[in-house]
Coordinates of C-alpha atoms in Angstrom, one line a residue:
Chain J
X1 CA 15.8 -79.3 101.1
X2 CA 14.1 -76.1 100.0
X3 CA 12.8 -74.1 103.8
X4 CA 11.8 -71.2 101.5
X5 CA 9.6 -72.1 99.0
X6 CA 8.1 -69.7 96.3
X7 CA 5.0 -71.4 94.7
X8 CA 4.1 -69.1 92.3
X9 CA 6.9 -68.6 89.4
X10 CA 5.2 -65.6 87.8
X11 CA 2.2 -63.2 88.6
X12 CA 0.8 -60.7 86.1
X13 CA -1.6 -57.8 87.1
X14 CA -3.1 -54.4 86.0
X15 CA -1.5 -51.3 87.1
X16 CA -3.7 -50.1 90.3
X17 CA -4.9 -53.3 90.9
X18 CA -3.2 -55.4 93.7
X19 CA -0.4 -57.8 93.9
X20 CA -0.1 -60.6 96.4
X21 CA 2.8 -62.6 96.3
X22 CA 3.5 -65.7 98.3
X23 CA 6.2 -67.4 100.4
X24 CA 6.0 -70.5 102.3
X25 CA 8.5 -71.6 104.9
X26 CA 9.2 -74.7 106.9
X27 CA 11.9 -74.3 109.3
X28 CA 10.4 -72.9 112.6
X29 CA 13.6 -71.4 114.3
X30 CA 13.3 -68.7 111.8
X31 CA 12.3 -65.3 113.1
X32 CA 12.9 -62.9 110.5
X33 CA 11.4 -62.5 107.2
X34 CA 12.3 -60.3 104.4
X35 CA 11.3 -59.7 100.9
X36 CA 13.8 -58.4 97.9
X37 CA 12.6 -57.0 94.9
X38 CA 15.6 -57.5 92.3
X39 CA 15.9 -55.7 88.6
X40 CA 17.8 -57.5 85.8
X41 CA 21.2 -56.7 86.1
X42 CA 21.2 -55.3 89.6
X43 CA 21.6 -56.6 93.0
X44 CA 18.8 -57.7 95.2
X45 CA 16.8 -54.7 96.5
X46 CA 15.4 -54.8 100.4
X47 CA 12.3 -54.0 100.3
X48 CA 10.2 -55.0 103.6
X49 CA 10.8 -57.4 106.6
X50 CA 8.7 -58.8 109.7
X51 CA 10.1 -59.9 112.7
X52 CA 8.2 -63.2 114.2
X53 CA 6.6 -61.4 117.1
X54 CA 4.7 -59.0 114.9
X55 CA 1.9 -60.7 112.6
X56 CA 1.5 -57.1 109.8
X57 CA 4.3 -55.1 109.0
X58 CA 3.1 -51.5 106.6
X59 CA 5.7 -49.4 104.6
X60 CA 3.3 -47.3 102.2
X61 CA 2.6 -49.6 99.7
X62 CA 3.5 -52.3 100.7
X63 CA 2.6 -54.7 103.7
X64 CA 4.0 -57.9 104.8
X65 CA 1.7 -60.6 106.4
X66 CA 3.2 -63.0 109.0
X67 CA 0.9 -66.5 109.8
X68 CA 3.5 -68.4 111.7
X69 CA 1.0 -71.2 112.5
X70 CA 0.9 -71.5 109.2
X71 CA 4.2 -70.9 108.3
X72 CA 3.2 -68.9 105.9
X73 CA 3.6 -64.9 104.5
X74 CA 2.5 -62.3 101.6
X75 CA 3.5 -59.1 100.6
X76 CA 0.8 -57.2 99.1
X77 CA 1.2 -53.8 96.7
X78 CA -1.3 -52.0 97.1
X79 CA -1.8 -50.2 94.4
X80 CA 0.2 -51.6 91.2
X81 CA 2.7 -49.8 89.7
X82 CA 4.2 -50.9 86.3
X83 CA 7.8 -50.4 88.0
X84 CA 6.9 -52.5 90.5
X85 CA 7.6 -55.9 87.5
X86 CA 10.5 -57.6 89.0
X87 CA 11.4 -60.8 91.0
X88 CA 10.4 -60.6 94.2
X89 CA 12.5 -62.7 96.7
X90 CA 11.3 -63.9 100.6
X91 CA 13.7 -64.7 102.9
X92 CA 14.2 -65.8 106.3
X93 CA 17.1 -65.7 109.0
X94 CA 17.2 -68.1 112.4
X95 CA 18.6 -65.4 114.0
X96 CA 18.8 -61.1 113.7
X97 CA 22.1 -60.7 111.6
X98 CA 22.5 -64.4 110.6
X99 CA 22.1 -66.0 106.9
X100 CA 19.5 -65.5 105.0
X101 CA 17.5 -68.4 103.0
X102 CA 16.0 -67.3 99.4
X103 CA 13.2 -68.8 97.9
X104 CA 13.5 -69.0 94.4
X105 CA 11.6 -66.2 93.5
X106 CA 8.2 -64.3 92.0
X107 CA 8.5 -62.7 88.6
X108 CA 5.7 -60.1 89.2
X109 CA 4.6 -58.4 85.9
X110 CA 2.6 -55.3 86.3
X111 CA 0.4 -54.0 83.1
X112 CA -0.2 -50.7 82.0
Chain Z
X1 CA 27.5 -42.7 99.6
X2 CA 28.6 -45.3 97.4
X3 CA 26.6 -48.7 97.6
X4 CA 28.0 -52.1 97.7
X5 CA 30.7 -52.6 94.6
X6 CA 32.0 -55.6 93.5
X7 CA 34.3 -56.4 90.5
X8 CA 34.9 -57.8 87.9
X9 CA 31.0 -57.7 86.7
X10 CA 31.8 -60.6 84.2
X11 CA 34.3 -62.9 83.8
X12 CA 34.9 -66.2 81.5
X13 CA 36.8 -68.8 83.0
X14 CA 37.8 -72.4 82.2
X15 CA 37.1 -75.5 84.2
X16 CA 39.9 -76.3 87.0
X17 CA 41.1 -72.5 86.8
X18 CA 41.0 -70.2 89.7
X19 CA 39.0 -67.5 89.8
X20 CA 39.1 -64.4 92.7
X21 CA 35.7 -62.0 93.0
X22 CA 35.8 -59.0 94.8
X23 CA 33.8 -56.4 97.1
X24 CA 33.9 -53.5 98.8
X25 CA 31.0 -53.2 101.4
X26 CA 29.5 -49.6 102.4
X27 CA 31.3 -47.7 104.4
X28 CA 30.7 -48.6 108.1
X29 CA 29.7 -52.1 107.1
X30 CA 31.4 -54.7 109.1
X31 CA 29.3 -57.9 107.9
X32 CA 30.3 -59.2 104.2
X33 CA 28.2 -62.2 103.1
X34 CA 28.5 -64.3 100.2
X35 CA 25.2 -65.7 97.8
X36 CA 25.8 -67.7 95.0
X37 CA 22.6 -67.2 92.6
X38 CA 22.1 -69.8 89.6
X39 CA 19.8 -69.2 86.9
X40 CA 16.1 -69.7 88.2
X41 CA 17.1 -70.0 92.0
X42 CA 17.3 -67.7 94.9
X43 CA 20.5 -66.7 96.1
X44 CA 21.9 -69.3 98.1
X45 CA 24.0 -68.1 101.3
X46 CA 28.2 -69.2 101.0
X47 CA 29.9 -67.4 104.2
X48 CA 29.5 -64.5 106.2
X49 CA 32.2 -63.1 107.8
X50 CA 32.2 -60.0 110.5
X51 CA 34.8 -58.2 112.0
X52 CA 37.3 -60.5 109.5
X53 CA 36.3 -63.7 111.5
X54 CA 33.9 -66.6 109.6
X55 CA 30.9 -66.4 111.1
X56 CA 28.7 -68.8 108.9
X57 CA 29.3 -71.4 106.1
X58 CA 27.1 -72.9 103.0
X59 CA 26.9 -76.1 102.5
X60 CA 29.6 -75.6 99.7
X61 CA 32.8 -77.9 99.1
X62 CA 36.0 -76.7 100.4
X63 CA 37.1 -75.7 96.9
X64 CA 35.3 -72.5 98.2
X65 CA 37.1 -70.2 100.3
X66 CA 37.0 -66.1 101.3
X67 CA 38.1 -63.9 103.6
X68 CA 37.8 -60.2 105.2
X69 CA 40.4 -57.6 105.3
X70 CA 40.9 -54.9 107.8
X71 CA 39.2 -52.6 105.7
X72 CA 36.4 -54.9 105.5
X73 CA 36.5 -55.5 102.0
X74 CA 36.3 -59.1 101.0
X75 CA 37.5 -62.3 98.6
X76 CA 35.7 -65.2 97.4
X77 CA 38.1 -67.4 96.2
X78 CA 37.1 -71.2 94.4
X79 CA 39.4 -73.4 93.2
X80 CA 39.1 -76.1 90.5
X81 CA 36.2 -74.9 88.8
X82 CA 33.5 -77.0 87.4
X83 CA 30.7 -76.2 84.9
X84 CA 28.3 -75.7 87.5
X85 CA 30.2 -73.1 89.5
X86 CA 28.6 -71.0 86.5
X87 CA 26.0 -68.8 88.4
X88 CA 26.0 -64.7 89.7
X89 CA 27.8 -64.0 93.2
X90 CA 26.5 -61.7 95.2
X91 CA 28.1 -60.0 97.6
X92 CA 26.3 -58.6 100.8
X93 CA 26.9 -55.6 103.3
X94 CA 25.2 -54.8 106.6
X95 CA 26.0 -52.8 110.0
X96 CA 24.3 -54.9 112.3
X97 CA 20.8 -56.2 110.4
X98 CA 19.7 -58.2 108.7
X99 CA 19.1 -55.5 106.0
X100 CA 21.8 -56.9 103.6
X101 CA 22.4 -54.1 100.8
X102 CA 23.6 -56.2 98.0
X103 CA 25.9 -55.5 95.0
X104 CA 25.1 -56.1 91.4
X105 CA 26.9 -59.4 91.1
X106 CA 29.7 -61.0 89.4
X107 CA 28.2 -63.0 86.4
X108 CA 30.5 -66.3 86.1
X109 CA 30.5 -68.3 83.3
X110 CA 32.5 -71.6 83.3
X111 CA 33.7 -73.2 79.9

């Protein structure tokens, strides 16, 4: 019963271009989103989160998008930096400080 | 300030041994979580524990186990081990959100 769900395996872009990456969810008591960028060999990064009552969430670069009609969310870098190739990982809590639920995960590969 | 360390970083085991991981949260952190990652899959939440009580549980057998100590640093103990207890564990620090700062992982390999 995957609530997290990742569609997209792998994305590959040009540096300066931008990346969207997808998550979909389908458990509607969660209210916090989050997305973890993650470097082989290293721990999961955080990177950006949304809480449900905001629909945009902006930290240079990068912005989260929240559509919780459609139970859905992006994170888009804005622009592409080859450092930014790594799995990406959205996840979601039910409650501020609770578990978190992965999706499996966006390999993003950004092209110099 | 040192991040979240956990130890050993690899470790060979055989099935139905024992096996202990370890980590040491950032200091101030009093929420330790537990991920278990396999190979292609997100990490997949095992316990939380806060203030050295259990304060969430995976849907993992009771072969898994951990705990907090005073100083907050934490166990994940699983007994018996099978094949497909082969995966990285991840060990996860926070004050009070939901900002878990993670450690590299114990890569697990059982034989």
């Amino acid at each position: 019963d995957q609530q997290v769900k990742q569609n997209s395996p792998s994305l590959s872009v040009q540096e300066g271009r931008i990346s969207i990456l997808n998550c979909d969810y389908t458990n509607s008591m969660f209210d916090y989103f989050l997305w973890y960028k993650k470097y082989p060999a290293e721990g999961p990064t955080f990177l950006i989160s949304i809480s449900s009552i905001k629909d945009k969430n902006e930290d240079g670069r990068f912005t989260v998008f929240l559509n919780k009609s459609a139970k859905h969310l992006s994170l888009h870098i804005v622009p592409s930096q080859p450092g930014d190739s790594a799995v990406y990982f959205c996840a979601a809590s039910e409650e501020y400080g609770n578990k978190l639920v992965f999706g499996a995960g966006t390999i993003l590969r950004v092209k110099s | 300030d040192a991040g979240v360390t956990q130890s050993p970083t690899h470790l060979i085991k055989t099935r139905g041994q024992h096996v202990t991981l370890r980590c040491s949260p950032i200091s101030g952190h009093k929420s330790v979580s537990w991920y278990q990652q396999v190979l292609g899959q997100g990490p997949q939440f095992i316990f939380q524990y806060y203030e050295k009580e259990e304060r969430g549980r995976g849907n993992f057998p009771d072969r898994f186990s951990a705990r907090q100590f005073p100083n907050y640093s934490s166990e994940l103990n699983v007994n018996a081990l099978l094949l497909g207890d082969s995966a990285l564990y991840l060990c996860a620090s926070s004050f009070t959100s939901n900002r878990d700062s993670f450690g590299q992982g114990t890569r697990l390999t059982v034989v």
